[in-house]
């Protein structure tokens, strides 16, 4: 279900619609403001969404719509911040920096297309036809790039343009295979051990929800061949990835490029208060979304993974509801 906070955001919604139409995914369209028509949005989420697997919320300015939707459901909510003012940074931060218990996967500013692609990846977790179509689409990107390259050459290449010769070099041979426990559903990855506190929050929350996960450290820049080999080793086994990364977050982008399964990203504070990590993680190009959480939001990353898995796993759904209800209890007033 695509919900717009304002009818004026229809052009952003159109990007999502185009993807869903191409992927043959059924969808609904609603317009409801989190502030001006709160009862309307509450009614839509509670009473009109039994058939819905994923929500896409499109909103600018304060952009509270995704959070309000997430507060009324345990299904995955994808936020698309709109460039209404401040170049959309206000909406972006409002969408990512959610409270514990109401996780929202945020896309780049105005990236309605990536919201739809992530929705397809989530649906594909339990739909092999959609999964295969995503793989086919990804394979088609190379042909599009070749067409774009030929076009660029025809437009700007001058008399000194010279095509470099192709010389085949053997790839790095990596004998070690990444092996996970057979019941592992979520693979957590980070580029170093500096974010162990956040990783611990993720694993602890997943353990509480009885979701089997494993954690590995690997660098996308120091050992890119090893990362590629490891993702190939386990991609048919795990259902989704959680990536914890700081600085330019090359790791999350690299993993997104190697899989069509959902990748949940947790940007971490380091330099410039973590804004570098957040922006480089969330502002992905079309077709390769990262489900970006708030800064250091390890627990919400785990809860978002649970929301995805709970679509088709009743045991996780029950555990998630129980966990969420426990968060809502206020010990000061009991």
mmCIF file of C-alpha atoms in Angstrom:
data_model
loop_
_atom_site.group_PDB
_atom_site.id
_atom_site.type_symbol
_atom_site.label_atom_id
_atom_site.label_comp_id
_atom_site.label_asym_id
_atom_site.label_seq_id
_atom_site.Cartn_x
_atom_site.Cartn_y
_atom_site.Cartn_z
ATOM 1 C CA UNK A 1 0.000 0.000 0.000
ATOM 2 C CA UNK A 2 1.319 3.438 -0.979
ATOM 3 C CA UNK A 3 0.168 6.257 1.297
ATOM 4 C CA UNK A 4 0.818 9.886 0.380
ATOM 5 C CA UNK A 5 0.778 12.566 3.037
ATOM 6 C CA UNK A 6 -0.353 15.030 0.387
ATOM 7 C CA UNK A 7 -1.777 14.730 -3.094
ATOM 8 C CA UNK A 8 0.973 17.073 -4.270
ATOM 9 C CA UNK A 9 3.479 14.237 -3.829
ATOM 10 C CA UNK A 10 1.944 12.179 -6.643
ATOM 11 C CA UNK A 11 5.053 12.482 -8.835
ATOM 12 C CA UNK A 12 7.099 10.686 -6.186
ATOM 13 C CA UNK A 13 4.380 8.041 -5.892
ATOM 14 C CA UNK A 14 4.430 7.646 -9.673
ATOM 15 C CA UNK A 15 8.031 6.438 -9.460
ATOM 16 C CA UNK A 16 6.933 3.673 -7.094
ATOM 17 C CA UNK A 17 3.901 2.807 -9.208
ATOM 18 C CA UNK A 18 6.045 2.436 -12.344
ATOM 19 C CA UNK A 19 8.263 -0.137 -10.622
ATOM 20 C CA UNK A 20 5.361 -2.102 -9.139
ATOM 21 C CA UNK A 21 3.590 -2.173 -12.521
ATOM 22 C CA UNK A 22 6.752 -3.470 -14.214
ATOM 23 C CA UNK A 23 7.124 -6.123 -11.512
ATOM 24 C CA UNK A 24 3.430 -7.142 -11.665
ATOM 25 C CA UNK A 25 2.914 -6.358 -7.972
ATOM 26 C CA UNK A 26 -0.594 -5.342 -6.881
ATOM 27 C CA UNK A 27 -0.835 -2.116 -4.860
ATOM 28 C CA UNK A 28 -3.298 0.326 -3.341
ATOM 29 C CA UNK A 29 -3.029 4.133 -3.300
ATOM 30 C CA UNK A 30 -4.252 6.291 -0.415
ATOM 31 C CA UNK A 31 -3.865 9.945 0.586
ATOM 32 C CA UNK A 32 -3.958 10.732 4.299
ATOM 33 C CA UNK A 33 -2.164 13.240 6.486
ATOM 34 C CA UNK A 34 -0.676 12.119 9.787
ATOM 35 C CA UNK A 35 -1.607 15.462 11.337
ATOM 36 C CA UNK A 36 -4.630 16.863 9.483
ATOM 37 C CA UNK A 37 -6.495 13.550 9.141
ATOM 38 C CA UNK A 38 -5.093 11.336 11.887
ATOM 39 C CA UNK A 39 -8.273 9.258 12.190
ATOM 40 C CA UNK A 40 -8.186 8.630 8.453
ATOM 41 C CA UNK A 41 -4.663 7.205 8.499
ATOM 42 C CA UNK A 42 -5.459 5.149 11.594
ATOM 43 C CA UNK A 43 -8.538 3.681 9.903
ATOM 44 C CA UNK A 44 -6.624 2.817 6.732
ATOM 45 C CA UNK A 45 -3.825 1.038 8.592
ATOM 46 C CA UNK A 46 -6.050 -0.818 11.058
ATOM 47 C CA UNK A 47 -9.046 -1.667 8.862
ATOM 48 C CA UNK A 48 -7.967 -1.629 5.224
ATOM 49 C CA UNK A 49 -4.661 -3.470 5.187
ATOM 50 C CA UNK A 50 -5.205 -7.169 5.933
ATOM 51 C CA UNK A 51 -3.967 -8.028 2.429
ATOM 52 C CA UNK A 52 -1.056 -5.597 2.597
ATOM 53 C CA UNK A 53 2.476 -6.914 3.130
ATOM 54 C CA UNK A 54 4.399 -3.628 2.978
ATOM 55 C CA UNK A 55 3.555 0.042 3.442
ATOM 56 C CA UNK A 56 5.233 2.835 1.484
ATOM 57 C CA UNK A 57 4.781 6.228 3.139
ATOM 58 C CA UNK A 58 5.584 9.366 1.150
ATOM 59 C CA UNK A 59 5.878 12.611 3.104
ATOM 60 C CA UNK A 60 7.827 15.852 3.317
ATOM 61 C CA UNK A 61 8.440 18.581 5.896
ATOM 62 C CA UNK A 62 7.976 17.071 9.391
ATOM 63 C CA UNK A 63 7.349 13.712 7.663
ATOM 64 C CA UNK A 64 5.711 11.995 10.617
ATOM 65 C CA UNK A 65 3.525 9.838 8.360
ATOM 66 C CA UNK A 66 5.853 6.781 8.239
ATOM 67 C CA UNK A 67 6.214 6.778 12.018
ATOM 68 C CA UNK A 68 2.484 7.063 12.589
ATOM 69 C CA UNK A 69 1.859 4.131 10.256
ATOM 70 C CA UNK A 70 4.567 2.084 11.987
ATOM 71 C CA UNK A 71 2.925 2.770 15.359
ATOM 72 C CA UNK A 72 -0.298 1.042 14.227
ATOM 73 C CA UNK A 73 1.198 -2.036 12.558
ATOM 74 C CA UNK A 74 4.048 -4.517 12.824
ATOM 75 C CA UNK A 75 4.300 -4.816 9.047
ATOM 76 C CA UNK A 76 7.324 -3.224 7.326
ATOM 77 C CA UNK A 77 7.016 0.510 6.622
ATOM 78 C CA UNK A 78 9.197 2.178 3.991
ATOM 79 C CA UNK A 79 9.612 5.953 4.143
ATOM 80 C CA UNK A 80 10.210 8.225 1.177
ATOM 81 C CA UNK A 81 11.226 11.697 2.389
ATOM 82 C CA UNK A 82 10.113 14.435 -0.007
ATOM 83 C CA UNK A 83 12.056 17.548 -0.929
ATOM 84 C CA UNK A 84 9.547 20.056 0.433
ATOM 85 C CA UNK A 85 11.919 22.408 2.234
ATOM 86 C CA UNK A 86 15.540 22.322 3.425
ATOM 87 C CA UNK A 87 16.239 20.165 0.333
ATOM 88 C CA UNK A 88 14.364 17.324 2.043
ATOM 89 C CA UNK A 89 16.886 16.917 4.881
ATOM 90 C CA UNK A 90 14.165 17.678 7.455
ATOM 91 C CA UNK A 91 11.973 14.855 6.127
ATOM 92 C CA UNK A 92 14.956 12.511 5.837
ATOM 93 C CA UNK A 93 15.972 12.937 9.471
ATOM 94 C CA UNK A 94 12.360 12.714 10.661
ATOM 95 C CA UNK A 95 12.025 9.376 8.873
ATOM 96 C CA UNK A 96 15.285 7.760 9.962
ATOM 97 C CA UNK A 97 15.514 8.871 13.580
ATOM 98 C CA UNK A 98 12.621 6.821 14.899
ATOM 99 C CA UNK A 99 12.032 5.791 18.488
ATOM 100 C CA UNK A 100 12.797 2.259 19.654
ATOM 101 C CA UNK A 101 9.991 -0.088 18.684
ATOM 102 C CA UNK A 102 8.746 1.736 15.594
ATOM 103 C CA UNK A 103 11.425 1.130 12.956
ATOM 104 C CA UNK A 104 11.086 2.674 9.516
ATOM 105 C CA UNK A 105 13.249 1.849 6.502
ATOM 106 C CA UNK A 106 14.125 5.159 4.884
ATOM 107 C CA UNK A 107 14.985 5.705 1.231
ATOM 108 C CA UNK A 108 16.836 8.617 -0.319
ATOM 109 C CA UNK A 109 15.061 11.924 -0.837
ATOM 110 C CA UNK A 110 12.318 11.621 -3.499
ATOM 111 C CA UNK A 111 13.328 7.998 -4.202
ATOM 112 C CA UNK A 112 9.852 6.527 -4.646
ATOM 113 C CA UNK A 113 11.352 4.026 -7.086
ATOM 114 C CA UNK A 114 13.720 2.589 -4.491
ATOM 115 C CA UNK A 115 10.858 2.267 -2.019
ATOM 116 C CA UNK A 116 9.092 0.047 -4.535
ATOM 117 C CA UNK A 117 12.255 -1.946 -5.200
ATOM 118 C CA UNK A 118 12.687 -2.580 -1.474
ATOM 119 C CA UNK A 119 9.017 -3.575 -1.229
ATOM 120 C CA UNK A 120 9.632 -6.089 -4.025
ATOM 121 C CA UNK A 121 12.680 -7.459 -2.200
ATOM 122 C CA UNK A 122 10.622 -7.898 0.961
ATOM 123 C CA UNK A 123 7.798 -9.629 -0.915
ATOM 124 C CA UNK A 124 10.369 -11.815 -2.678
ATOM 125 C CA UNK A 125 11.435 -13.289 0.664
ATOM 126 C CA UNK A 126 8.363 -15.499 0.341
ATOM 127 C CA UNK A 127 7.732 -15.392 -3.413
ATOM 128 C CA UNK A 128 10.186 -17.165 -5.704
ATOM 129 C CA UNK A 129 8.668 -15.646 -8.857
ATOM 130 C CA UNK A 130 9.291 -12.105 -7.622
ATOM 131 C CA UNK A 131 12.745 -13.167 -6.451
ATOM 132 C CA UNK A 132 13.644 -14.433 -9.914
ATOM 133 C CA UNK A 133 12.265 -11.317 -11.596
ATOM 134 C CA UNK A 134 14.465 -9.160 -9.354
ATOM 135 C CA UNK A 135 17.485 -11.187 -10.440
ATOM 136 C CA UNK A 136 16.508 -10.730 -14.090
ATOM 137 C CA UNK A 137 16.125 -6.979 -13.656
ATOM 138 C CA UNK A 138 19.533 -6.729 -12.000
ATOM 139 C CA UNK A 139 21.151 -8.613 -14.887
ATOM 140 C CA UNK A 140 19.599 -6.134 -17.319
ATOM 141 C CA UNK A 141 21.424 -3.184 -15.759
ATOM 142 C CA UNK A 142 24.652 -4.034 -17.598
ATOM 143 C CA UNK A 143 22.940 -3.693 -20.976
ATOM 144 C CA UNK A 144 21.519 -0.319 -19.928
ATOM 145 C CA UNK A 145 24.979 0.857 -18.879
ATOM 146 C CA UNK A 146 26.444 -0.194 -22.208
ATOM 147 C CA UNK A 147 23.782 1.806 -24.044
ATOM 148 C CA UNK A 148 24.526 4.800 -21.814
ATOM 149 C CA UNK A 149 28.263 4.444 -22.429
ATOM 150 C CA UNK A 150 27.813 4.344 -26.200
ATOM 151 C CA UNK A 151 25.624 7.435 -25.970
ATOM 152 C CA UNK A 152 28.206 9.347 -23.921
ATOM 153 C CA UNK A 153 30.973 8.435 -26.374
ATOM 154 C CA UNK A 154 28.905 9.602 -29.338
ATOM 155 C CA UNK A 155 28.198 12.917 -27.620
ATOM 156 C CA UNK A 156 31.555 13.993 -26.182
ATOM 157 C CA UNK A 157 34.439 11.821 -27.457
ATOM 158 C CA UNK A 158 37.030 13.901 -29.366
ATOM 159 C CA UNK A 159 39.974 13.178 -31.624
ATOM 160 C CA UNK A 160 42.143 11.934 -28.774
ATOM 161 C CA UNK A 161 39.604 9.416 -27.554
ATOM 162 C CA UNK A 162 41.215 5.970 -27.586
ATOM 163 C CA UNK A 163 39.631 2.764 -26.322
ATOM 164 C CA UNK A 164 41.887 0.899 -23.893
ATOM 165 C CA UNK A 165 42.714 -2.702 -24.712
ATOM 166 C CA UNK A 166 41.126 -5.464 -22.704
ATOM 167 C CA UNK A 167 43.725 -7.649 -21.003
ATOM 168 C CA UNK A 168 42.302 -10.548 -19.021
ATOM 169 C CA UNK A 169 43.730 -10.938 -15.502
ATOM 170 C CA UNK A 170 42.866 -13.969 -13.377
ATOM 171 C CA UNK A 171 40.690 -13.093 -10.390
ATOM 172 C CA UNK A 172 41.900 -13.521 -6.842
ATOM 173 C CA UNK A 173 41.493 -17.115 -5.718
ATOM 174 C CA UNK A 174 39.750 -17.396 -2.340
ATOM 175 C CA UNK A 175 39.653 -20.947 -1.072
ATOM 176 C CA UNK A 176 37.957 -20.283 2.248
ATOM 177 C CA UNK A 177 34.195 -20.703 2.230
ATOM 178 C CA UNK A 178 31.855 -18.846 4.556
ATOM 179 C CA UNK A 179 29.755 -21.431 6.351
ATOM 180 C CA UNK A 180 26.836 -20.552 8.603
ATOM 181 C CA UNK A 181 24.737 -22.630 10.935
ATOM 182 C CA UNK A 182 21.915 -24.239 8.987
ATOM 183 C CA UNK A 183 19.202 -22.320 10.854
ATOM 184 C CA UNK A 184 20.729 -18.866 10.309
ATOM 185 C CA UNK A 185 18.189 -16.437 8.860
ATOM 186 C CA UNK A 186 19.934 -13.084 9.264
ATOM 187 C CA UNK A 187 23.584 -12.318 8.528
ATOM 188 C CA UNK A 188 25.008 -9.288 10.327
ATOM 189 C CA UNK A 189 28.092 -7.693 8.803
ATOM 190 C CA UNK A 190 30.407 -4.868 9.775
ATOM 191 C CA UNK A 191 33.689 -3.615 8.382
ATOM 192 C CA UNK A 192 35.541 -3.642 11.706
ATOM 193 C CA UNK A 193 35.099 -4.273 15.422
ATOM 194 C CA UNK A 194 34.622 -0.633 16.419
ATOM 195 C CA UNK A 195 30.809 -0.900 16.361
ATOM 196 C CA UNK A 196 30.485 -3.968 18.580
ATOM 197 C CA UNK A 197 28.129 -2.238 21.001
ATOM 198 C CA UNK A 198 25.614 -1.687 18.197
ATOM 199 C CA UNK A 199 26.093 -5.222 16.869
ATOM 200 C CA UNK A 200 25.430 -6.555 20.370
ATOM 201 C CA UNK A 201 22.111 -4.667 20.461
ATOM 202 C CA UNK A 202 21.119 -6.293 17.173
ATOM 203 C CA UNK A 203 22.035 -9.835 18.192
ATOM 204 C CA UNK A 204 20.454 -9.447 21.616
ATOM 205 C CA UNK A 205 17.163 -8.250 20.117
ATOM 206 C CA UNK A 206 17.129 -10.992 17.484
ATOM 207 C CA UNK A 207 17.834 -13.595 20.164
ATOM 208 C CA UNK A 208 14.910 -12.272 22.206
ATOM 209 C CA UNK A 209 12.686 -12.754 19.156
ATOM 210 C CA UNK A 210 14.132 -16.237 18.558
ATOM 211 C CA UNK A 211 15.575 -15.274 15.176
ATOM 212 C CA UNK A 212 18.831 -17.058 14.454
ATOM 213 C CA UNK A 213 21.592 -14.725 13.274
ATOM 214 C CA UNK A 214 25.348 -14.764 12.832
ATOM 215 C CA UNK A 215 27.886 -11.966 12.783
ATOM 216 C CA UNK A 216 30.939 -11.571 10.563
ATOM 217 C CA UNK A 217 33.516 -8.814 10.109
ATOM 218 C CA UNK A 218 34.756 -8.118 6.598
ATOM 219 C CA UNK A 219 35.972 -5.006 4.807
ATOM 220 C CA UNK A 220 34.512 -3.938 1.477
ATOM 221 C CA UNK A 221 37.566 -1.829 0.652
ATOM 222 C CA UNK A 222 40.452 -3.932 1.984
ATOM 223 C CA UNK A 223 39.141 -7.337 0.880
ATOM 224 C CA UNK A 224 36.455 -6.783 -1.796
ATOM 225 C CA UNK A 225 37.049 -10.162 -3.437
ATOM 226 C CA UNK A 226 36.558 -11.933 -0.141
ATOM 227 C CA UNK A 227 33.306 -10.054 0.487
ATOM 228 C CA UNK A 228 31.963 -10.990 -2.946
ATOM 229 C CA UNK A 229 32.894 -14.649 -2.416
ATOM 230 C CA UNK A 230 31.279 -14.757 1.029
ATOM 231 C CA UNK A 231 27.994 -13.250 -0.159
ATOM 232 C CA UNK A 232 27.847 -15.810 -2.961
ATOM 233 C CA UNK A 233 28.491 -18.576 -0.432
ATOM 234 C CA UNK A 234 25.535 -17.702 1.810
ATOM 235 C CA UNK A 235 23.075 -15.752 -0.327
ATOM 236 C CA UNK A 236 20.840 -18.749 -0.976
ATOM 237 C CA UNK A 237 20.702 -19.529 2.742
ATOM 238 C CA UNK A 238 20.065 -16.253 4.560
ATOM 239 C CA UNK A 239 16.843 -14.320 4.172
ATOM 240 C CA UNK A 240 18.231 -10.830 4.711
ATOM 241 C CA UNK A 241 21.288 -8.855 5.778
ATOM 242 C CA UNK A 242 21.947 -6.233 8.446
ATOM 243 C CA UNK A 243 24.984 -4.041 7.806
ATOM 244 C CA UNK A 244 26.591 -1.883 10.485
ATOM 245 C CA UNK A 245 28.891 0.742 9.021
ATOM 246 C CA UNK A 246 30.372 4.181 9.545
ATOM 247 C CA UNK A 247 32.208 6.812 7.485
ATOM 248 C CA UNK A 248 31.288 6.397 3.794
ATOM 249 C CA UNK A 249 29.425 3.070 4.394
ATOM 250 C CA UNK A 250 30.936 1.414 1.332
ATOM 251 C CA UNK A 251 30.123 -1.942 2.938
ATOM 252 C CA UNK A 252 26.350 -1.556 2.760
ATOM 253 C CA UNK A 253 26.529 -0.341 -0.820
ATOM 254 C CA UNK A 254 28.758 -3.242 -1.808
ATOM 255 C CA UNK A 255 26.416 -5.827 -0.290
ATOM 256 C CA UNK A 256 23.381 -4.241 -1.947
ATOM 257 C CA UNK A 257 25.193 -4.610 -5.279
ATOM 258 C CA UNK A 258 25.798 -8.314 -4.647
ATOM 259 C CA UNK A 259 22.295 -9.425 -3.641
ATOM 260 C CA UNK A 260 18.640 -8.781 -4.380
ATOM 261 C CA UNK A 261 17.631 -9.678 -0.817
ATOM 262 C CA UNK A 262 16.750 -6.935 1.675
ATOM 263 C CA UNK A 263 19.737 -5.132 3.176
ATOM 264 C CA UNK A 264 19.049 -3.218 6.389
ATOM 265 C CA UNK A 265 21.654 -0.559 7.096
ATOM 266 C CA UNK A 266 22.671 0.920 10.446
ATOM 267 C CA UNK A 267 24.793 4.068 10.021
ATOM 268 C CA UNK A 268 27.080 4.741 12.975
ATOM 269 C CA UNK A 269 28.351 7.907 14.599
ATOM 270 C CA UNK A 270 32.022 8.647 14.090
ATOM 271 C CA UNK A 271 33.125 11.731 12.210
ATOM 272 C CA UNK A 272 30.803 14.748 11.808
ATOM 273 C CA UNK A 273 28.257 13.162 14.163
ATOM 274 C CA UNK A 274 27.516 10.308 11.774
ATOM 275 C CA UNK A 275 25.849 12.472 9.128
ATOM 276 C CA UNK A 276 28.392 11.203 6.585
ATOM 277 C CA UNK A 277 27.400 7.607 7.350
ATOM 278 C CA UNK A 278 23.683 8.330 7.193
ATOM 279 C CA UNK A 279 23.726 10.215 3.909
ATOM 280 C CA UNK A 280 26.058 7.839 2.084
ATOM 281 C CA UNK A 281 23.941 4.879 3.168
ATOM 282 C CA UNK A 282 20.472 6.253 2.417
ATOM 283 C CA UNK A 283 21.123 8.130 -0.846
ATOM 284 C CA UNK A 284 21.398 5.057 -3.069
ATOM 285 C CA UNK A 285 20.833 5.152 -6.855
ATOM 286 C CA UNK A 286 17.663 3.690 -8.396
ATOM 287 C CA UNK A 287 17.301 -0.076 -8.232
ATOM 288 C CA UNK A 288 19.651 -0.750 -5.326
ATOM 289 C CA UNK A 289 17.972 0.381 -2.073
ATOM 290 C CA UNK A 290 19.361 0.170 1.433
ATOM 291 C CA UNK A 291 16.716 -0.029 4.174
ATOM 292 C CA UNK A 292 18.329 2.675 6.281
ATOM 293 C CA UNK A 293 17.712 2.965 10.017
ATOM 294 C CA UNK A 294 18.603 5.847 12.310
ATOM 295 C CA UNK A 295 22.083 6.504 13.636
ATOM 296 C CA UNK A 296 23.295 3.678 15.882
ATOM 297 C CA UNK A 297 19.773 2.163 15.862
ATOM 298 C CA UNK A 298 20.756 -1.478 16.200
ATOM 299 C CA UNK A 299 17.605 -2.543 18.042
ATOM 300 C CA UNK A 300 15.359 -1.005 15.402
ATOM 301 C CA UNK A 301 17.321 -2.776 12.663
ATOM 302 C CA UNK A 302 16.627 -6.096 14.382
ATOM 303 C CA UNK A 303 12.962 -5.194 14.842
ATOM 304 C CA UNK A 304 12.665 -4.259 11.172
ATOM 305 C CA UNK A 305 14.147 -7.627 10.226
ATOM 306 C CA UNK A 306 11.486 -9.216 12.441
ATOM 307 C CA UNK A 307 8.763 -7.187 10.714
ATOM 308 C CA UNK A 308 9.896 -8.572 7.363
ATOM 309 C CA UNK A 309 10.091 -12.172 8.558
ATOM 310 C CA UNK A 310 6.788 -11.928 10.443
ATOM 311 C CA UNK A 311 4.904 -11.451 7.164
ATOM 312 C CA UNK A 312 5.158 -15.191 6.563
ATOM 313 C CA UNK A 313 6.225 -16.569 9.958
ATOM 314 C CA UNK A 314 3.497 -16.634 12.603
ATOM 315 C CA UNK A 315 5.901 -17.507 15.409
ATOM 316 C CA UNK A 316 7.973 -14.403 14.765
ATOM 317 C CA UNK A 317 4.815 -12.338 14.412
ATOM 318 C CA UNK A 318 3.677 -13.468 17.833
ATOM 319 C CA UNK A 319 7.088 -12.819 19.395
ATOM 320 C CA UNK A 320 7.270 -9.390 17.755
ATOM 321 C CA UNK A 321 3.839 -8.390 19.053
ATOM 322 C CA UNK A 322 4.806 -9.505 22.541
ATOM 323 C CA UNK A 323 8.108 -7.604 22.392
ATOM 324 C CA UNK A 324 6.458 -4.462 21.033
ATOM 325 C CA UNK A 325 3.782 -4.523 23.723
ATOM 326 C CA UNK A 326 6.459 -4.813 26.399
ATOM 327 C CA UNK A 327 8.112 -1.647 25.073
ATOM 328 C CA UNK A 328 4.842 0.240 25.373
ATOM 329 C CA UNK A 329 4.515 -0.489 29.076
ATOM 330 C CA UNK A 330 5.496 2.455 31.240
ATOM 331 C CA UNK A 331 6.913 1.164 34.509
ATOM 332 C CA UNK A 332 6.450 4.547 36.200
ATOM 333 C CA UNK A 333 2.665 4.220 35.999
ATOM 334 C CA UNK A 334 2.152 0.546 36.805
#
